[in-house]
Coordinates of C-alpha atoms and ligand atoms in Angstrom, one line a residue:
M1 CA -10.4 10.0 11.1
R2 CA -12.1 7.7 9.2
T3 CA -14.3 7.7 6.5
R4 CA -14.9 5.8 3.7
I5 CA -14.1 7.3 0.7
A6 CA -11.6 10.7 0.9
I7 CA -12.2 13.3 -1.8
V8 CA -8.7 15.3 -2.4
G9 CA -10.4 18.5 -4.5
A10 CA -13.2 20.0 -3.4
G11 CA -13.1 21.1 -7.3
P12 CA -16.9 20.6 -9.7
A13 CA -15.5 17.1 -9.6
G14 CA -15.1 16.6 -6.2
M15 CA -17.8 18.3 -4.8
F16 CA -20.4 16.9 -7.2
L17 CA -19.4 13.8 -6.0
A18 CA -19.5 14.1 -2.6
H19 CA -23.3 15.1 -3.2
L20 CA -24.0 12.2 -5.1
L21 CA -21.9 10.1 -2.3
H22 CA -23.6 11.7 0.3
R23 CA -27.2 10.4 -1.7
Q24 CA -26.0 6.9 -1.4
G25 CA -25.7 7.0 2.8
L26 CA -21.6 6.4 1.3
D27 CA -19.1 8.8 4.0
C28 CA -16.7 11.0 2.2
V29 CA -14.5 13.7 3.2
V30 CA -12.8 15.9 1.0
V31 CA -9.9 17.4 1.3
E32 CA -9.5 20.9 -0.6
R33 CA -5.8 22.8 -0.8
K34 CA -7.7 27.0 -0.9
D35 CA -10.0 28.4 1.5
R36 CA -14.0 28.6 -0.3
A37 CA -13.6 32.0 -1.6
H38 CA -11.2 31.2 -3.8
V39 CA -12.5 28.0 -4.9
E40 CA -15.7 29.8 -6.0
G41 CA -14.1 32.3 -7.0
R42 CA -11.8 30.9 -10.0
V43 CA -13.4 32.2 -13.4
R44 CA -14.3 29.5 -15.6
A45 CA -16.7 27.7 -17.2
G46 CA -20.2 28.7 -18.7
V47 CA -22.1 26.7 -20.2
L48 CA -24.1 23.7 -19.3
E49 CA -25.1 20.6 -20.9
R50 CA -28.4 19.1 -20.3
V51 CA -26.3 16.4 -18.3
T52 CA -25.0 18.7 -15.4
V53 CA -28.4 20.6 -15.5
D54 CA -30.0 17.5 -14.9
L55 CA -27.5 16.3 -12.2
M56 CA -28.0 19.2 -9.8
T57 CA -31.3 19.3 -10.5
H58 CA -31.2 15.9 -8.9
L59 CA -29.4 16.3 -6.6
G60 CA -32.0 19.5 -5.3
L61 CA -29.2 22.0 -6.0
A62 CA -30.8 23.7 -9.1
D63 CA -33.6 26.3 -8.2
R64 CA -30.7 29.2 -8.8
L65 CA -29.8 27.4 -11.8
R66 CA -33.6 27.1 -12.8
R67 CA -33.9 30.8 -12.1
E68 CA -30.8 32.2 -13.0
G69 CA -29.8 30.0 -15.9
L70 CA -29.3 31.1 -19.1
V71 CA -31.0 29.0 -22.0
H72 CA -29.4 29.3 -25.6
T73 CA -30.9 26.4 -28.1
G74 CA -28.2 28.1 -31.3
V75 CA -25.0 29.5 -31.4
N76 CA -23.4 31.6 -33.4
L77 CA -20.5 30.4 -36.1
A78 CA -18.6 33.2 -37.5
C79 CA -15.6 33.5 -39.8
D80 CA -14.2 36.6 -41.4
G81 CA -17.0 38.8 -41.9
G82 CA -20.1 36.5 -42.1
I83 CA -22.1 34.6 -39.4
F84 CA -24.7 31.6 -39.0
R85 CA -27.0 29.9 -36.4
I86 CA -27.3 26.3 -35.8
D87 CA -30.6 26.0 -34.6
M88 CA -29.5 23.2 -31.7
A89 CA -33.2 22.8 -30.2
E90 CA -34.5 22.0 -33.9
L91 CA -31.9 19.6 -34.9
T92 CA -31.4 17.8 -31.9
G93 CA -34.7 16.8 -31.2
G94 CA -35.2 20.0 -28.5
A95 CA -31.6 19.6 -26.6
S96 CA -30.7 23.0 -25.5
V97 CA -27.6 24.5 -23.0
T98 CA -27.8 26.6 -19.9
V99 CA -25.1 29.3 -19.6
Y100 CA -24.4 29.8 -16.3
G101 CA -21.1 30.3 -14.8
Q102 CA -18.2 28.0 -13.4
Q103 CA -18.3 30.1 -9.9
E104 CA -22.4 29.8 -9.3
V105 CA -22.2 26.6 -9.3
M106 CA -19.6 25.8 -6.8
K107 CA -21.3 28.4 -4.6
D108 CA -24.6 26.3 -5.5
L109 CA -21.8 23.0 -4.1
F110 CA -20.8 24.7 -1.0
D111 CA -23.7 26.1 0.0
G112 CA -25.8 22.6 0.0
A113 CA -23.0 21.0 1.6
E114 CA -22.6 23.3 4.4
A115 CA -26.8 22.5 4.2
R116 CA -26.2 18.9 4.8
G117 CA -23.8 18.1 6.7
I118 CA -21.0 17.3 4.1
Q119 CA -18.2 17.4 4.9
V120 CA -15.4 19.8 3.7
V121 CA -12.0 20.4 5.2
F122 CA -10.5 23.6 3.2
G123 CA -6.8 24.7 3.0
A124 CA -5.4 21.4 3.1
E125 CA -1.1 21.8 2.9
D126 CA 0.8 18.9 1.7
V127 CA -1.8 16.6 0.4
A128 CA -0.2 13.7 0.6
L129 CA -2.0 9.4 -0.6
H130 CA -0.6 6.3 1.0
D131 CA -0.8 2.7 0.7
L132 CA -3.3 3.0 -3.2
D133 CA -2.9 -0.5 -3.6
T134 CA -4.1 -2.2 -0.5
P135 CA -7.6 -2.0 0.7
A136 CA -6.9 1.2 3.5
P137 CA -5.4 3.2 1.7
F138 CA -4.9 6.5 3.9
V139 CA -4.3 10.8 3.2
T140 CA -2.7 13.2 5.1
W141 CA -1.8 16.8 4.7
R142 CA -1.4 19.2 7.6
S143 CA -3.4 23.0 8.5
Q144 CA -2.5 25.7 11.2
G145 CA 0.8 22.9 12.1
L146 CA -0.9 20.1 13.0
A147 CA -1.0 17.2 11.1
F148 CA -4.0 15.8 10.2
R149 CA -4.7 11.2 8.9
L150 CA -7.9 10.4 7.3
D151 CA -7.9 6.3 6.9
C152 CA -10.2 5.4 3.9
E153 CA -11.6 2.7 1.4
A154 CA -10.8 4.2 -1.5
V155 CA -9.6 7.7 -2.7
A156 CA -11.0 10.4 -5.2
G157 CA -8.6 12.1 -7.0
C158 CA -10.4 14.6 -8.3
D159 CA -7.7 18.3 -7.2
G160 CA -7.8 18.9 -11.8
F161 CA -4.9 18.9 -13.9
H162 CA -1.8 20.2 -11.4
G163 CA -2.9 17.8 -8.1
V164 CA -1.5 15.5 -6.4
S165 CA -3.6 12.3 -6.4
R166 CA -2.3 11.9 -10.6
A167 CA 1.5 12.0 -9.8
S168 CA 1.4 9.6 -7.1
I169 CA 0.9 6.5 -9.8
P170 CA 3.6 5.3 -11.0
E171 CA 4.9 6.6 -13.8
D172 CA 5.3 2.7 -15.8
A173 CA 1.6 2.3 -14.5
I174 CA -0.5 5.2 -16.9
A175 CA -0.2 6.2 -20.4
R176 CA -0.8 10.0 -21.3
F177 CA -2.4 11.1 -24.5
E178 CA -1.1 14.3 -25.2
R179 CA -1.4 18.2 -27.2
A180 CA -0.8 21.0 -27.1
Y181 CA -0.9 23.2 -29.0
P182 CA 0.5 27.0 -29.5
F183 CA -2.1 29.6 -28.1
G184 CA -3.5 30.3 -25.6
W185 CA -6.9 32.0 -24.4
L186 CA -7.2 35.9 -23.7
G187 CA -10.2 36.2 -21.5
V188 CA -12.4 39.4 -19.8
L189 CA -15.4 39.7 -17.5
T190 CA -17.1 43.7 -18.0
E191 CA -20.4 44.7 -16.8
A192 CA -22.1 45.3 -19.9
P193 CA -25.1 43.6 -21.6
P194 CA -23.5 40.9 -24.4
C195 CA -22.4 42.0 -27.2
S196 CA -25.2 38.9 -28.9
D197 CA -28.2 36.6 -27.5
E198 CA -26.7 33.7 -27.8
L199 CA -22.7 32.4 -27.9
I200 CA -20.9 33.6 -30.7
Y201 CA -17.4 31.2 -31.8
A202 CA -15.4 33.8 -34.5
N203 CA -13.0 31.7 -37.2
H204 CA -10.4 35.3 -38.3
E205 CA -8.0 35.7 -40.2
R206 CA -5.8 37.8 -37.1
G207 CA -6.9 34.1 -34.5
F208 CA -10.0 33.0 -32.7
A209 CA -12.5 35.2 -30.7
L210 CA -16.1 33.8 -28.2
A211 CA -18.8 36.1 -27.4
S212 CA -19.6 34.6 -24.6
M213 CA -22.1 36.4 -20.9
R214 CA -22.5 35.2 -17.7
S215 CA -25.9 37.3 -17.0
P216 CA -28.0 39.7 -19.4
T217 CA -25.9 42.6 -18.1
R218 CA -22.6 40.8 -17.6
S219 CA -20.8 39.7 -20.6
R220 CA -17.6 37.5 -20.9
Y221 CA -15.1 37.8 -23.6
Y222 CA -11.9 35.4 -25.0
I223 CA -9.3 36.2 -27.7
Q224 CA -7.1 33.7 -29.1
C225 CA -3.5 35.3 -27.8
G226 CA 0.3 33.9 -28.2
P227 CA 2.0 31.2 -26.0
E228 CA 3.9 33.8 -24.3
A229 CA 1.7 36.8 -23.7
R230 CA 0.4 38.5 -20.9
T231 CA -2.4 40.3 -19.4
D232 CA 0.6 43.1 -19.7
D233 CA 0.7 43.4 -23.5
W234 CA -3.3 43.4 -23.7
P235 CA -4.8 46.6 -22.7
D236 CA -8.2 47.1 -22.5
E237 CA -7.8 49.6 -26.3
R238 CA -6.2 46.9 -27.8
F239 CA -8.3 44.0 -26.6
W240 CA -11.5 46.3 -27.4
D241 CA -10.1 47.1 -30.6
E242 CA -8.5 43.3 -31.6
L243 CA -12.1 41.4 -30.8
C244 CA -14.5 43.5 -32.3
V245 CA -12.4 43.1 -35.8
R246 CA -12.4 39.7 -34.9
L247 CA -15.9 39.3 -34.8
G248 CA -16.8 40.7 -37.4
P249 CA -18.6 44.7 -37.6
E250 CA -22.7 43.4 -36.9
A251 CA -20.8 42.1 -33.8
G252 CA -18.3 43.7 -33.3
G253 CA -20.5 47.2 -33.6
R254 CA -22.1 45.8 -30.2
V255 CA -19.6 45.4 -28.1
D256 CA -19.6 47.2 -25.0
R257 CA -16.5 48.3 -24.6
R258 CA -16.4 49.4 -20.8
P259 CA -13.8 48.5 -18.3
T260 CA -12.7 45.1 -18.5
F261 CA -11.8 42.7 -15.4
E262 CA -10.6 39.6 -14.3
K263 CA -8.0 39.3 -17.1
S264 CA -6.8 36.1 -17.4
I265 CA -4.6 34.0 -19.5
A266 CA -4.7 30.1 -19.6
P267 CA -3.1 27.8 -22.0
L268 CA -5.0 25.1 -24.4
R269 CA -4.4 21.3 -24.0
S270 CA -6.0 18.2 -25.0
F271 CA -4.8 15.1 -22.1
V272 CA -6.2 12.3 -21.3
V273 CA -4.5 9.1 -19.3
E274 CA -5.4 5.9 -18.8
P275 CA -6.7 3.8 -16.7
L276 CA -8.3 6.2 -14.7
R277 CA -8.0 4.0 -11.7
H278 CA -4.8 2.7 -9.6
G279 CA -5.8 0.1 -6.8
R280 CA -7.9 1.8 -4.8
L281 CA -7.9 5.0 -6.5
V282 CA -9.7 6.7 -9.5
L283 CA -9.0 9.9 -10.9
A284 CA -12.2 11.7 -11.8
G285 CA -12.3 15.4 -14.0
D286 CA -9.4 17.3 -14.7
A287 CA -7.2 15.4 -12.8
A288 CA -8.1 12.4 -15.7
H289 CA -8.2 14.4 -19.2
I290 CA -7.6 17.9 -20.3
V291 CA -9.8 19.7 -23.0
P292 CA -8.9 22.9 -25.3
P293 CA -12.3 25.1 -23.2
T294 CA -13.7 25.7 -27.5
G295 CA -15.8 23.0 -27.1
A296 CA -16.9 23.7 -23.7
K297 CA -16.3 20.3 -21.7
G298 CA -14.3 20.3 -19.2
L299 CA -16.9 21.2 -16.1
N300 CA -19.1 19.1 -17.7
L301 CA -17.0 16.2 -18.1
A302 CA -15.9 16.2 -14.0
A303 CA -20.6 15.9 -13.5
S304 CA -20.0 13.1 -16.1
D305 CA -17.6 10.8 -14.2
A306 CA -19.3 12.0 -11.6
I307 CA -22.2 10.4 -11.9
M308 CA -21.0 7.6 -12.9
L309 CA -17.9 7.3 -10.2
S310 CA -21.2 7.1 -8.0
E311 CA -22.1 4.4 -9.4
A312 CA -19.1 2.4 -9.4
L313 CA -18.3 3.0 -6.1
A314 CA -21.5 2.0 -4.8
E315 CA -21.0 -0.9 -6.2
A316 CA -17.0 -1.8 -5.6
L317 CA -17.8 -0.9 -1.8
G318 CA -21.1 -2.5 -0.9
T319 CA -19.7 -6.3 -2.9
G320 CA -16.2 -5.9 -3.0
D321 CA -16.3 -6.1 -6.7
E322 CA -13.4 -3.7 -7.2
T323 CA -13.5 -4.7 -11.3
A324 CA -16.8 -1.8 -10.8
L325 CA -13.9 0.3 -10.7
D326 CA -12.3 -0.4 -13.9
R327 CA -15.9 -0.9 -15.0
Y328 CA -16.1 2.9 -14.4
S329 CA -12.4 3.7 -15.8
R330 CA -13.6 2.0 -19.6
R331 CA -17.7 3.7 -19.4
A332 CA -15.6 7.7 -18.2
L333 CA -13.2 6.5 -20.7
A334 CA -15.4 6.0 -23.8
R335 CA -17.4 9.6 -22.9
V336 CA -14.7 11.9 -22.3
W337 CA -12.8 10.8 -25.7
K338 CA -15.5 11.8 -27.6
A339 CA -15.6 15.6 -25.9
E340 CA -12.1 15.3 -26.3
R341 CA -12.8 14.9 -30.6
F342 CA -14.8 17.5 -30.4
S343 CA -13.3 19.9 -28.5
W344 CA -9.5 19.5 -30.3
W345 CA -11.7 19.2 -33.7
F346 CA -13.8 23.0 -33.0
T347 CA -10.3 24.6 -31.6
T348 CA -8.8 23.0 -35.3
L349 CA -11.5 23.8 -37.3
T350 CA -11.9 27.7 -35.7
H351 CA -7.9 28.7 -34.5
R352 CA -5.1 30.5 -36.3
F353 CA -2.5 28.0 -36.0
P354 CA 1.6 29.8 -36.2
D355 CA 2.4 27.2 -38.9
M356 CA -0.7 28.3 -41.7
A357 CA 0.1 28.2 -44.8
G358 CA -2.9 29.2 -47.2
F359 CA -3.8 25.4 -47.8
E360 CA -5.6 25.1 -44.5
R361 CA -6.6 28.5 -43.7
R362 CA -8.9 27.5 -46.8
M363 CA -9.3 23.7 -45.7
Q364 CA -10.8 25.7 -42.3
T365 CA -12.5 28.5 -44.6
A366 CA -14.4 25.6 -46.7
E367 CA -15.0 23.2 -44.0
L368 CA -17.5 26.1 -42.3
A369 CA -18.7 27.3 -45.8
Y370 CA -20.0 23.4 -45.7
I371 CA -21.5 23.2 -42.2
R372 CA -22.9 26.8 -43.2
G373 CA -25.4 25.6 -46.1
S374 CA -25.6 21.3 -44.2
R375 CA -28.3 20.7 -42.2
A376 CA -26.3 17.1 -41.7
A377 CA -23.0 18.5 -40.9
Q378 CA -25.0 21.3 -38.5
T379 CA -26.5 18.4 -36.7
V380 CA -23.3 16.9 -36.1
V381 CA -22.0 20.1 -34.5
A382 CA -25.3 20.0 -32.7
E383 CA -25.7 17.0 -30.8
N384 CA -21.7 17.2 -29.8
Y385 CA -23.0 20.8 -28.4
V386 CA -25.2 20.1 -26.3
G387 CA -23.1 17.1 -24.8
L388 CA -23.5 12.7 -26.1
P389 CA -26.1 11.5 -23.7
L390 CA -24.7 9.5 -20.8
E391 CA -23.8 5.9 -21.4
Ligands
RFL1 P1 -10.7 22.2 -10.9 O1 -11.5 22.6 -10.9 O2 -9.6 22.0 -11.3 O3 -10.6 21.2 -9.3 C1 -9.3 21.0 -9.0 C2 -9.8 20.9 -7.1 O4 -8.3 20.3 -6.9 C3 -7.6 21.6 -5.5 N1 -6.6 20.7 -5.5 C4 -5.4 20.0 -4.4 N2 -6.5 20.0 -3.3 C5 -5.9 19.5 -2.0 N3 -4.3 18.6 -2.2 C6 -3.7 19.4 -3.6 N4 -2.6 18.9 -4.0 C7 -4.5 19.6 -4.5 N5 -3.9 20.5 -5.5 C8 -5.0 20.6 -6.2 C9 -7.9 23.2 -6.1 O5 -7.8 23.5 -5.8 C10 -9.5 22.7 -7.0 O6 -9.9 23.3 -6.4 O7 -10.4 20.3 -10.9 P2 -12.1 19.9 -11.8 O8 -13.5 19.6 -10.6 O9 -12.0 18.4 -12.6 O10 -13.4 20.9 -12.6 C11 -12.4 21.0 -13.6 C12 -13.2 22.1 -14.4 O11 -13.2 23.4 -13.2 C13 -12.9 22.3 -15.7 O12 -12.4 21.7 -16.7 C14 -13.7 23.7 -16.2 O13 -13.8 25.1 -15.5 C15 -13.1 24.0 -18.2 N6 -14.0 25.3 -18.5 C16 -14.8 24.8 -19.1 N7 -15.7 23.7 -18.5 C17 -17.0 23.3 -19.4 O14 -17.7 22.6 -19.0 N8 -17.7 25.0 -20.0 C18 -17.0 25.9 -20.3 O15 -17.5 26.8 -21.0 C19 -15.6 25.2 -19.7 N9 -15.1 26.6 -20.1 C20 -13.2 26.0 -18.9 C21 -13.5 27.1 -19.7 C22 -11.1 27.1 -18.3 C23 -10.8 27.3 -18.0 N10 -9.7 27.4 -17.8 C24 -9.3 29.0 -16.9 C25 -8.8 26.2 -17.7 C26 -12.7 28.3 -19.6 C27 -11.8 28.1 -19.0 C28 -10.8 29.8 -19.5
PHB2 C1 -17.6 31.0 -21.0 O1 -18.4 31.5 -20.9 O2 -16.2 31.4 -20.0 C2 -17.1 30.0 -22.1 C3 -18.4 29.4 -23.0 C4 -17.7 28.8 -24.0 C5 -17.0 28.4 -24.1 C6 -15.9 28.5 -23.5 C7 -15.7 29.6 -22.2 O3 -16.8 27.2 -25.4

């Protein structure tokens, strides 16, 4: 098989990129390890920045998003029983975020790909990348006992944090920057109206909690848990008790404690590699960087990377000027690092750290009190939360 761009991974980064390249008339094939149901079934992100909503619109895939997405113009911060709202729209000149699950985004991207004849190979085993430092790289895999080879001009590594793309770059050719946090997030879904119309991020003595949603009748909640925690340790009753205490009496009192499903634990980490290019391989999305979920940035960075990468690939393959790929790396990383900073800061402000003494805790509560009383501080939170512009 031959194509112009081989895309490894059919998550948000890979599928946004495939649609963008297709619109520009650049032939591509997406090679994905899992099947469609698996990728679509993963419960992950819930909050879309304007950049991501605009991208869905640009791709002609936003009909359902416009109908079903919940536009939020504010976000709440809670601390030890008190709660206040940051009016994002008022502070940013009208910007908002849209609550629309990653599962719905993936469904729209896959349905669109099918309708447009964008080729996605599911169930590709043992994907391997070859000859990346030549103008004629290729990708191989196995499927149902058969061996496949895809020749191309460039490979886009969109295969997430545990993928094969970043691992194909020699150790000494990239720099890694990393911070692991000494806790995780335990998340649940429940078929009940959310306890609040807008999200609540809660800092509590006992640890962080987040009240989110997927629809007016489906809630998504998270609590900070220990790094070794297992879902078995958290039967529903224990989860609800802990969540309600951390959210505080007002919001906690409104939580509808119905049976939960999709209970899962995710570790928290910050991670970036530099540069995002090695020969004819370019990285995008979680393959290149991870943010802790506190800022709701991961999926949105996958979208902005895909936009910048599609432009760079069109230029590099159109003119033969490969420095466009280096410019992609610099441009994408500039935005990534700002999102890394915000996600790290917001995590540090709202979570309980195991070694946290009285002083650090007072610093958190003082900063939250300062944000509560300062329009300037709220503006900083708001403009980062709704997403920085593409530059
Ligand atoms: P993905 O989604 O991991 O997709 C990568 C794809 O590559 C495939 N793959 C391979 N394919 C072929 N060969 C291989 N060797 C392969 N290895 C892997 C995988 O099967 C997969 O299909 O990465 P991508 O596309 O970069 O997208 C990133 C986002 O999915 C991620 O950043 C977000 O989900 C992060 N995230 C959030 N982001 C937001 O913007 N807003 C949020 O509110 C938000 N909440 C979250 C989150 C992530 C969470 N977890 C579980 C990590 C909440 C949570 C709990
Ligand atoms: C979610 O609804 O899954 C969600 C919302 C906000 C975050 C992270 C996850 O910061």
